[in-house]
Tab-separated table of C-alpha atoms in Angstrom:
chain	number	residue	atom	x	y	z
A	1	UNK	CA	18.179	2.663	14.134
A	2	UNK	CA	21.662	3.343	14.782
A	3	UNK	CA	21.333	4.697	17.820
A	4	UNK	CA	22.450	1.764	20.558
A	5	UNK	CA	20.365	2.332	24.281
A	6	UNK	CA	19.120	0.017	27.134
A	7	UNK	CA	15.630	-0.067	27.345
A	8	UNK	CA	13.914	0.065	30.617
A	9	UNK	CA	10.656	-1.753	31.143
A	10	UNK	CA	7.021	-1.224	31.947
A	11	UNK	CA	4.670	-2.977	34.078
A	12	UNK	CA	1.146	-3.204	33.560
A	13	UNK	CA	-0.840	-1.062	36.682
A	14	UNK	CA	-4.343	-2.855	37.087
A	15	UNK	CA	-7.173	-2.200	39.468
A	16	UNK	CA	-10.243	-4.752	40.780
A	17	UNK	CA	-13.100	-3.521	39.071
A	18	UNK	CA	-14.756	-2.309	42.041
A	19	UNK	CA	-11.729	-0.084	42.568
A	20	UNK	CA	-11.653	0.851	38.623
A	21	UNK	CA	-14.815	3.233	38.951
A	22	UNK	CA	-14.363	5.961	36.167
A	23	UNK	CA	-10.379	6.030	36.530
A	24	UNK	CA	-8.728	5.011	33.345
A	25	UNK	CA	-6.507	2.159	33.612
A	26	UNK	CA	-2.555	3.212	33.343
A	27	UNK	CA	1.068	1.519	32.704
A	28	UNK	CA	3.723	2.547	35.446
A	29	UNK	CA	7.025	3.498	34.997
A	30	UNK	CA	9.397	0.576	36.574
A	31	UNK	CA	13.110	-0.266	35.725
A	32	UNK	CA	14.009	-4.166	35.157
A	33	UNK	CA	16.788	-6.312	34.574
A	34	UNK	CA	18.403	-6.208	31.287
A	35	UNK	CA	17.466	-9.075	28.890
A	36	UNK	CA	19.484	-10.501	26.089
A	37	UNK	CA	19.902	-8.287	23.494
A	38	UNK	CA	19.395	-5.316	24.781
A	39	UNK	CA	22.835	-4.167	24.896
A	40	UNK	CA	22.998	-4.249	21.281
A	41	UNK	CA	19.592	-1.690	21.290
A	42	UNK	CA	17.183	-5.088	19.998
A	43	UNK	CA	14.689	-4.652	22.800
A	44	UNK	CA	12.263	-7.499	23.347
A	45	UNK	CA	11.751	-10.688	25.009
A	46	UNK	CA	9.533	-12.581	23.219
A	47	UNK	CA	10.086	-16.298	21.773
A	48	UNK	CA	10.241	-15.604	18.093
A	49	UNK	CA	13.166	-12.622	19.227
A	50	UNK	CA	15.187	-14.819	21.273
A	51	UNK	CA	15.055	-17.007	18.732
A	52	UNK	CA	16.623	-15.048	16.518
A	53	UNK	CA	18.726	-13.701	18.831
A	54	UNK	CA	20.452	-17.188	19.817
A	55	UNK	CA	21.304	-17.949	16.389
A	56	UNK	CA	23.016	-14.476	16.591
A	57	UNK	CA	24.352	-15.861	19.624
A	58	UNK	CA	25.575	-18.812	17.851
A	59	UNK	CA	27.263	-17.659	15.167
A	60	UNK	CA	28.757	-14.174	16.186
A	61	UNK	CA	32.027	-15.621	17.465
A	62	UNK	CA	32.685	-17.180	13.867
A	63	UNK	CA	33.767	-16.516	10.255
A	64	UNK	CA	30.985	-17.549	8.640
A	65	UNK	CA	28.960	-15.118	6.281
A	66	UNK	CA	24.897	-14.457	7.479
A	67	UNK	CA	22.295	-13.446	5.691
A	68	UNK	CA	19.569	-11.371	7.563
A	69	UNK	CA	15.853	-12.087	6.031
A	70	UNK	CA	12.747	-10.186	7.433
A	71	UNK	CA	10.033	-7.374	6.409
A	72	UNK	CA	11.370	-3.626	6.389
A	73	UNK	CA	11.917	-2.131	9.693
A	74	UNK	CA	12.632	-5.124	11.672
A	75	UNK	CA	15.928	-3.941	13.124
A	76	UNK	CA	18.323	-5.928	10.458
A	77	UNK	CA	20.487	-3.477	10.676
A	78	UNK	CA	20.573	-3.850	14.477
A	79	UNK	CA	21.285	-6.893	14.349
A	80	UNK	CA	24.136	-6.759	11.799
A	81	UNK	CA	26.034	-4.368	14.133
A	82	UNK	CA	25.450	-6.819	17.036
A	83	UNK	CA	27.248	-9.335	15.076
A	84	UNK	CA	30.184	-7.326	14.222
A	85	UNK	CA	30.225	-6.000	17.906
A	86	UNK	CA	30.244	-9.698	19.102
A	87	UNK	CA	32.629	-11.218	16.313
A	88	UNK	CA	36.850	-11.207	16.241
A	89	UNK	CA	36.776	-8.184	14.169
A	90	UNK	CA	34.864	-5.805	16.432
A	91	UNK	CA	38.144	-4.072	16.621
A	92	UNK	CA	37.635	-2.620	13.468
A	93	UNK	CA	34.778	-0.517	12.267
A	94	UNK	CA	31.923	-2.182	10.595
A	95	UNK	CA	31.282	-0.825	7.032
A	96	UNK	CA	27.603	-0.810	5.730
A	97	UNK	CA	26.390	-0.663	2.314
A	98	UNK	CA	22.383	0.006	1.616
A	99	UNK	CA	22.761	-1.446	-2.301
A	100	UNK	CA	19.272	-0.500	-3.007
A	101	UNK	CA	20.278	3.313	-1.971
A	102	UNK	CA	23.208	3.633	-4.788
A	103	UNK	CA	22.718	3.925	-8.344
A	104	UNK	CA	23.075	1.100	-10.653
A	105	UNK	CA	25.573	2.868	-12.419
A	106	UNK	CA	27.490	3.656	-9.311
A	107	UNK	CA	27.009	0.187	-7.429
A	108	UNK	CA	30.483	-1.483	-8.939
A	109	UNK	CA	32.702	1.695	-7.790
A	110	UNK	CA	31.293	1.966	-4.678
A	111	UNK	CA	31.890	-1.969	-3.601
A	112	UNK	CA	34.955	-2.348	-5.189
A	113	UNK	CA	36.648	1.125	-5.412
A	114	UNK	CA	38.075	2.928	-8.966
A	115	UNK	CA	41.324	4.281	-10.545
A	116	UNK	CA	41.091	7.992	-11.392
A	117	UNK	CA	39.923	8.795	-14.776
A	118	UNK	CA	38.397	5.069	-15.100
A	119	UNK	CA	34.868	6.522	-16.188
A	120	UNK	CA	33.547	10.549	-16.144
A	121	UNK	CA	33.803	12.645	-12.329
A	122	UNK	CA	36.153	9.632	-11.583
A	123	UNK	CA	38.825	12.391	-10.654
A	124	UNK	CA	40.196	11.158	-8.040
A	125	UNK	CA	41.759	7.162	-7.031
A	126	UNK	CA	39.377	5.835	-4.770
A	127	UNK	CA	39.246	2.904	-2.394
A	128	UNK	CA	35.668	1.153	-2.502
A	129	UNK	CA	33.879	-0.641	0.691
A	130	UNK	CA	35.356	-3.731	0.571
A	131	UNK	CA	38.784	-2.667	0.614
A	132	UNK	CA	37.875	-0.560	3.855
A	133	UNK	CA	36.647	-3.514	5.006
A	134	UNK	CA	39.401	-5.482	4.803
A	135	UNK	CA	39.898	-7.654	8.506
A	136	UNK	CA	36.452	-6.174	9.634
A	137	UNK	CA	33.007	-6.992	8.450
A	138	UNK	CA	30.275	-5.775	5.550
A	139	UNK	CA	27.345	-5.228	5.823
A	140	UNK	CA	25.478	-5.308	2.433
A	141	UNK	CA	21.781	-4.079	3.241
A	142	UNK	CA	19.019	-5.054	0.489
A	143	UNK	CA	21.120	-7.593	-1.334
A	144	UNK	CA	18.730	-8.355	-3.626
A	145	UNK	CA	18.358	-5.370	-5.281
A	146	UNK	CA	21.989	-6.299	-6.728
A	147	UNK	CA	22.167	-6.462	-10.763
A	148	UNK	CA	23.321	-9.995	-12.146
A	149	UNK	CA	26.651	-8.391	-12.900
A	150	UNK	CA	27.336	-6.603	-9.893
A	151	UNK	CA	26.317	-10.575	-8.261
A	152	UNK	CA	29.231	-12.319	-10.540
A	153	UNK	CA	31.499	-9.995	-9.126
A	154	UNK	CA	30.098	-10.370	-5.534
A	155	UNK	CA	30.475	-13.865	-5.863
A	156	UNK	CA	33.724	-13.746	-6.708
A	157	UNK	CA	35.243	-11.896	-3.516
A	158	UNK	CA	33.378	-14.071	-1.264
A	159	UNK	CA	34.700	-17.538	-2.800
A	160	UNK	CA	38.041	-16.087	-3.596
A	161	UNK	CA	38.746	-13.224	-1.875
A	162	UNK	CA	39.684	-11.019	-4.822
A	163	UNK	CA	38.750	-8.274	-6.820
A	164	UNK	CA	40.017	-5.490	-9.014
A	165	UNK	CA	39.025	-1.775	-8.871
A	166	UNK	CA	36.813	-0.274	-11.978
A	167	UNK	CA	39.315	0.751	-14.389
A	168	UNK	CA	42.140	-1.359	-12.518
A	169	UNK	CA	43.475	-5.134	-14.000
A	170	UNK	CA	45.633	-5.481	-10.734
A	171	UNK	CA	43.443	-8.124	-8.566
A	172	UNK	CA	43.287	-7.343	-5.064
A	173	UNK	CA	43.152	-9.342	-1.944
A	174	UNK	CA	40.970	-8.436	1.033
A	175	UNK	CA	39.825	-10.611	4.039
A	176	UNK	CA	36.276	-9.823	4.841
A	177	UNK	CA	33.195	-11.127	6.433
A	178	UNK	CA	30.171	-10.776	4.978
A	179	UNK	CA	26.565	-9.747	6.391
A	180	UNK	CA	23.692	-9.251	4.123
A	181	UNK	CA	20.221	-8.876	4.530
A	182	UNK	CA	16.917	-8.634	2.522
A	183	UNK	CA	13.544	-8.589	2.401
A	184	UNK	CA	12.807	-9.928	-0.832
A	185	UNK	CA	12.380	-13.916	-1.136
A	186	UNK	CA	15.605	-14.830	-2.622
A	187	UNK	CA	14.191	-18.638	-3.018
A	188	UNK	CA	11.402	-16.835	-5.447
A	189	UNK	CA	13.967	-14.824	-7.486
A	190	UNK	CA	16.403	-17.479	-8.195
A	191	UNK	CA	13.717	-19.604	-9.418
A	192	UNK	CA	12.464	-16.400	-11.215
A	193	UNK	CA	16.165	-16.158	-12.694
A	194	UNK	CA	16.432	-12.392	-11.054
A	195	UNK	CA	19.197	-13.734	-8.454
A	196	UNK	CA	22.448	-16.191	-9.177
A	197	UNK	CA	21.778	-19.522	-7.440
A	198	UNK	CA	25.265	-20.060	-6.645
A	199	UNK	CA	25.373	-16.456	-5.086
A	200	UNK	CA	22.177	-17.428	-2.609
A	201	UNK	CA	23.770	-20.580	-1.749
A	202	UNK	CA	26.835	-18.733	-0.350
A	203	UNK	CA	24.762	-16.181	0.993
A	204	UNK	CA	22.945	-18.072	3.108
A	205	UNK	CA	25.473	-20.265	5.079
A	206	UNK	CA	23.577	-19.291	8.316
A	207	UNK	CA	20.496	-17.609	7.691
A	208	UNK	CA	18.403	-15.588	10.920
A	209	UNK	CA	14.674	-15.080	9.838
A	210	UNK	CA	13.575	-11.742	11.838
A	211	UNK	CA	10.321	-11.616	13.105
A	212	UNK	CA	7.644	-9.076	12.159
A	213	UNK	CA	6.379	-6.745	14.824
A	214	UNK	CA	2.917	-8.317	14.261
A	215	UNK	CA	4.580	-11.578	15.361
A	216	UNK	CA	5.483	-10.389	18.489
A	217	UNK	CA	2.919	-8.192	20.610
A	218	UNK	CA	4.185	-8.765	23.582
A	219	UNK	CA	7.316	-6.617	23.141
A	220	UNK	CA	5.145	-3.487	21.970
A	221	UNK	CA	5.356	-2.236	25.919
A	222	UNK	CA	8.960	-2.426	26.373
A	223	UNK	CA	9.629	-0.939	22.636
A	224	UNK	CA	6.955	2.234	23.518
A	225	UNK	CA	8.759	2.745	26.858
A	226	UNK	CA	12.494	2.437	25.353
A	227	UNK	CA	11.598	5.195	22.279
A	228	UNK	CA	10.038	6.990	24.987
A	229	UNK	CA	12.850	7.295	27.270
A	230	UNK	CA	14.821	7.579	23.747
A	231	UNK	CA	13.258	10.484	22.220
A	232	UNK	CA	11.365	12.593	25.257
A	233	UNK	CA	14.224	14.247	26.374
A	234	UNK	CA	14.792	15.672	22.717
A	235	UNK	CA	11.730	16.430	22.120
A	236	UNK	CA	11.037	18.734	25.396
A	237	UNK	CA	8.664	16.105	27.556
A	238	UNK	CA	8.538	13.980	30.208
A	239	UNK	CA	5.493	11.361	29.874
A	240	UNK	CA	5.610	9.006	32.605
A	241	UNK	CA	2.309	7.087	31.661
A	242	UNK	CA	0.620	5.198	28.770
A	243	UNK	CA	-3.051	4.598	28.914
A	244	UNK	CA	-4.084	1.086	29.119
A	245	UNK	CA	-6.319	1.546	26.051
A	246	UNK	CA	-3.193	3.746	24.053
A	247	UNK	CA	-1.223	0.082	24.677
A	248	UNK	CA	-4.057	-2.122	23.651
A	249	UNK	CA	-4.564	-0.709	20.446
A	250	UNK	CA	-1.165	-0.164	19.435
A	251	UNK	CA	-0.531	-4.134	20.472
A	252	UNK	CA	-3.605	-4.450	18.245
A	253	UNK	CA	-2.245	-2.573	15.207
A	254	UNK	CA	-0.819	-4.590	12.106
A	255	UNK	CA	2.535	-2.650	11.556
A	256	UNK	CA	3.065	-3.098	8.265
A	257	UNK	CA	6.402	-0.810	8.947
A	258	UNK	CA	7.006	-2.978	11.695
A	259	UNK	CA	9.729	-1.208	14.543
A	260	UNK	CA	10.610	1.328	12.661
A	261	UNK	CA	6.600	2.393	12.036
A	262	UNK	CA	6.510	2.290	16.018
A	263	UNK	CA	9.027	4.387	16.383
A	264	UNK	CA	7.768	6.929	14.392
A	265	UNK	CA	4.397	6.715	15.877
A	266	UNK	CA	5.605	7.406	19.529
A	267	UNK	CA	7.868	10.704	18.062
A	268	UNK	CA	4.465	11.989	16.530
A	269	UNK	CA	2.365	10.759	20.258
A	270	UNK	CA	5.242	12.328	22.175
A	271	UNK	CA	5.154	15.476	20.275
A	272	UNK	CA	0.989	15.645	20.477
A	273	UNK	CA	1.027	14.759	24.275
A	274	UNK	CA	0.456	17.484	27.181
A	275	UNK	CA	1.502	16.698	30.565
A	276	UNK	CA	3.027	13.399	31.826
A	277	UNK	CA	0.117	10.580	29.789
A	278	UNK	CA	0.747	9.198	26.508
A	279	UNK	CA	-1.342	10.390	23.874
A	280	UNK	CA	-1.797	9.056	20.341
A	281	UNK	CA	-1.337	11.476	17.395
A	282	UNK	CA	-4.199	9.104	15.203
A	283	UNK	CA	-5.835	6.972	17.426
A	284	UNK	CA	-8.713	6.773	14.350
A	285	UNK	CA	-5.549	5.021	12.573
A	286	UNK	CA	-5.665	1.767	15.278
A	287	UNK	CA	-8.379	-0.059	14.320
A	288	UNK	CA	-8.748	-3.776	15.392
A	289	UNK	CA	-6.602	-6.128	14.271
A	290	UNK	CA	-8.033	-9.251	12.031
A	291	UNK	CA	-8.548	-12.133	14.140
A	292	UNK	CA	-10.841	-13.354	16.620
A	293	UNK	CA	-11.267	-12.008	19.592
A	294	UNK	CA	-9.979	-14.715	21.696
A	295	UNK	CA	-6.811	-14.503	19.321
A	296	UNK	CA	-6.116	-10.955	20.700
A	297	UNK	CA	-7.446	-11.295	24.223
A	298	UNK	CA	-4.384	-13.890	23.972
A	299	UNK	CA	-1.548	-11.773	22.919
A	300	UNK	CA	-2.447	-8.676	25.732
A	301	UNK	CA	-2.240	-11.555	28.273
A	302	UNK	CA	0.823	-12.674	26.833
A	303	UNK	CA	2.223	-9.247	27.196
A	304	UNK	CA	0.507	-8.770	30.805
A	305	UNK	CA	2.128	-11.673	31.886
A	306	UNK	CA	5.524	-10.967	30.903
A	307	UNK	CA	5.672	-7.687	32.237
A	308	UNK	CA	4.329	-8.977	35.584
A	309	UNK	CA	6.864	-11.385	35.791
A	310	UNK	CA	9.554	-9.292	34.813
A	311	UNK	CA	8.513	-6.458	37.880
A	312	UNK	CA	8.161	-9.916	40.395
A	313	UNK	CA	11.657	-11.129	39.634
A	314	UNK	CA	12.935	-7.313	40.515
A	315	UNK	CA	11.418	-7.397	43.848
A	316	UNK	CA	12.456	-10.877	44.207
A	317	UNK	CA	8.680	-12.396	44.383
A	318	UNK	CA	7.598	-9.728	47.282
A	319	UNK	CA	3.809	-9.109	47.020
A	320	UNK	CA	4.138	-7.029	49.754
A	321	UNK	CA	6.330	-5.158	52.173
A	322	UNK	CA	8.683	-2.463	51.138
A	323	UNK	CA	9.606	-2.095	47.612
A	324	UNK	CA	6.824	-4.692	46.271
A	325	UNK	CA	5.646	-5.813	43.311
A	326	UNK	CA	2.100	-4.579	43.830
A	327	UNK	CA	3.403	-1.490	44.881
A	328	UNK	CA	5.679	-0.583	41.831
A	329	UNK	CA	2.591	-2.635	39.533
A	330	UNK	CA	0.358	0.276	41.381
A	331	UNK	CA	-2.277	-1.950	42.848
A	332	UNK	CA	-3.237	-3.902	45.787
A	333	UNK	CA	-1.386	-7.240	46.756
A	334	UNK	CA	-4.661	-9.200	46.643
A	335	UNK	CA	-5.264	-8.173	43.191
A	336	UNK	CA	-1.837	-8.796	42.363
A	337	UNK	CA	-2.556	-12.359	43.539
A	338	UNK	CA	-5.774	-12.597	41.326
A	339	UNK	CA	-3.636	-11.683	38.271
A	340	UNK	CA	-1.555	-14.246	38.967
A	341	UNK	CA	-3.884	-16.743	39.204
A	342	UNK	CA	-6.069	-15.577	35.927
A	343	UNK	CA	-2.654	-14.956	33.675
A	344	UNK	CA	-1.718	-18.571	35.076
A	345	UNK	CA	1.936	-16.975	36.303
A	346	UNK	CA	3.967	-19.747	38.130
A	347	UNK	CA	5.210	-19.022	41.361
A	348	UNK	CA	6.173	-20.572	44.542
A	349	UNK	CA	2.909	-20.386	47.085
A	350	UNK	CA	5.730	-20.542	50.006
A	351	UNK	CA	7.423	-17.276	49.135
A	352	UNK	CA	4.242	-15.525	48.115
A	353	UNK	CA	3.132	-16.131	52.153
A	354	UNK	CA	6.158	-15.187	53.276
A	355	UNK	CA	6.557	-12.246	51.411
C-alpha cells in the first residue's frame, strides 16, 4: 500500500453478437486522463470514492485532526499519506503508528518515547513518535485497539499538547496533527465503555467514511489494470488482456479484504498466467455475488459505461477516423454507437456525425 503510482485505464472491447462467434470477449489496453486521486495511488472514480476523496479535499489544507473509518484494506493508509502530502506540513515526513501491531506493554514508550533505565531493555534514552512528529503529522492506524490508559494519555497531547516520556516527570511540548483511522465502530465501544467518549469526540472532528470495494464495482477495471502495470514487470510478464468473463466475476466477488484482497488476487493471476491474457489463479473461488440479477447486470453497466466514457473523452468524442474511440475500444463504430445508446451515455449527436 505504500507504494504511490498512476494508474492507467482500461476500456471495455465489445463485439455485435454476430461478430462475437466463438471469440471470447476481451478488455484492451488504453491510457486515460488522470482522475482525482490518483496522484496520491487511490485509483477509482466512482461516486462513493470521490466522495471521500472531496472531504480529503476539503480538509487537507487545515489543522484539524481526521479520523479515517472503513473495513480493512480500503486504502486508509493511502489516504492518510494524501493528507499529509496535501497539508502545511508535507515538508516534514509523516510518521505512522499501526497501534494494534505493538504490544500493550510497549504501546506508551513507543508514542511517547522513554528515559534510559525507566523499565527492563530500556538501555538506551529514546525519543517516541510523537516527538518525531513534532510540526508534521501522525498517523495512528487501528486506534481503537488503544487501552483506556494509553487513551487518557492520548487525550491529553491532543487537547494540550503535552506529554512526558515513560520514566520522565519533565512535560514536553510538541505541535502535531493527528490522523487516525479504524475499523471498529467507535459509536458501539463508547457505549460499550471499551473507548473514552471524550477521546472519540476529539477524534472525530472531521470524519471520511471509506467505502468498501463491494460498494464500488465500477473501479474493479481500473484497480486490476493499475496492480497489473504495478506488479508485471516484477514478476517477469507482460499481460496485455483480461477476459471479459475474468472482469465480470471479479466485479461480482464480495471482497471481504476489500483492495488489498484484489491486489493479492492479481499477484497470484499474474503469476498463474501464460502469454499476454489474464488468468485467474481460483476462478472456482468467484462465485456470484448475492443479489438479483438485475442488481449486478447494473453495476457491469455502470463500469462499462465509465470506461467508455473515459476512452471517448481521450479521443475527444471521435467514433471514427484516426485514433478513435472504436478503434482503441477494439470494435466497430456502429457498435460503438449501439453501446451508447443501450448504456444510455450522453453525448452530443452533432459531434458524433462529424466525427
Amino acid at each position: 500500500m505504500s507504494v504511490i503510482g498512476l494508474a492507467s485505464s482500461r476500456a471495455f472491447s465489445d463485439t455485435s453478437s454476430e461478430q462475437l462467434g466463438r471469440r471470447e470477449n476481451t478488455f484492451r489496453v488504453n491510457v486515460a486522463p488522470d482522475i482525482a486521486g490518483e496522484a496520491d495511488g487511490i485509483v477509482g472514480d466512482s461516486t462513493a470514492l470521490q466522495i471521500a476523496l472531496a472531504r480529503l479535499s476539503r480538509v487537507a489544507p487545515t489543522d484539524s485532526g481526521v479520523l479515517l473509518l472503513g473495513p480493512t484494506g480500503t486504502g486508509k493508509e493511502l489516504f492518510a499519506r494524501a493528507l499529509h502530502r496535501r497539508s502545511r506540513r508535507s515538508q516534514r515526513p509523516l510518521v505512522g503508528v499501526n497501534c494494534a501491531a505493538l504490544p500493550p506493554t510497549l504501546v506508551e514508550s513507543e508514542l511517547f518515547g522513554h528515559e534510559k533505565g525507566a523499565f527492563t531493555g530500556a538501555v538506551t534514552t529514546r525519543q517516541g513518535r510523537f516527538e518525531l512528529a513534532d510540526g508534521s503529522t501522525i498517523f495512528l492506524d487501528e486506534i481503537g485497539d488503544l487501552a483506556p490508559d494509553i487513551q487518557v494519555k492520548l487525550l491529553r497531547v491532543l487537547q494540550e499538547g503535552e506529554f512526558e516520556r515513560v520514566g520522565s516527570s519533565r512535560t514536553r511540548r510538541v505541535d502535531v496533527r493527528l490522523v487516525a483511522a479504524t475499523h471498529h465502530d467507535l459509536e458501539k465501544a463508547v457505549a460499550e465503555g471499551r473507548f473514552r467518549a471524550d477521546l472519540y469526540y476529539r477524534l472525530s472532528v472531521f470524519p471520511i467514511r471509506l467505502p468498501s470495494l463491494q460498494e464500488r464495482p465500477e473501479d474493479i477495471p481500473r484497480l486490476v489494470w493499475h496492480f497489473i502495470d504495478r506488479l508485471q514487470q516484477g514478476l517477469g510478464r507482460h499481460v496485455t488482456n483480461v477476459p471479459q468473463t475474468v472482469m465480470e466475476a471479479l466485479q461480482r466477488h464480495t471482497w471481504p479484504g476489500n483492495v488489498r484482497e484484489l491486489e493479492n488476487v492479481i499477484e497470484r493471476a499474474l503469476i498463474a498466467s501464460e502469454a499476454d491474457t489474464l488468468q485467474l489463479d481460483e476462478p472456482e473461488r468467484f462465485s456470484q455475488r448475492p443479489g438479483s440479477q438485475d442488481e449486478r447486470s447494473d453495476n457491469l453497466n455502470a463500469a462499462q459505461r465509465a470506461h467508455i466514457e473515459t476512452v471517448l473523452k481521450r479521443c475527444n468524442w471521435r467514433i471514427n477516423g484516426p485514433g478513435n474511440a472504436a478503434e482503441r475500444l477494439g470494435i466497430h463504430p456502429n457498435t460503438l454507437r449501439y453501446r451508447l445508446k443501450k448504456l444510455g451515455v450522453k453525448y452530443s449527436r452533432r459531434s458524433l456525425a462529424e466525427s
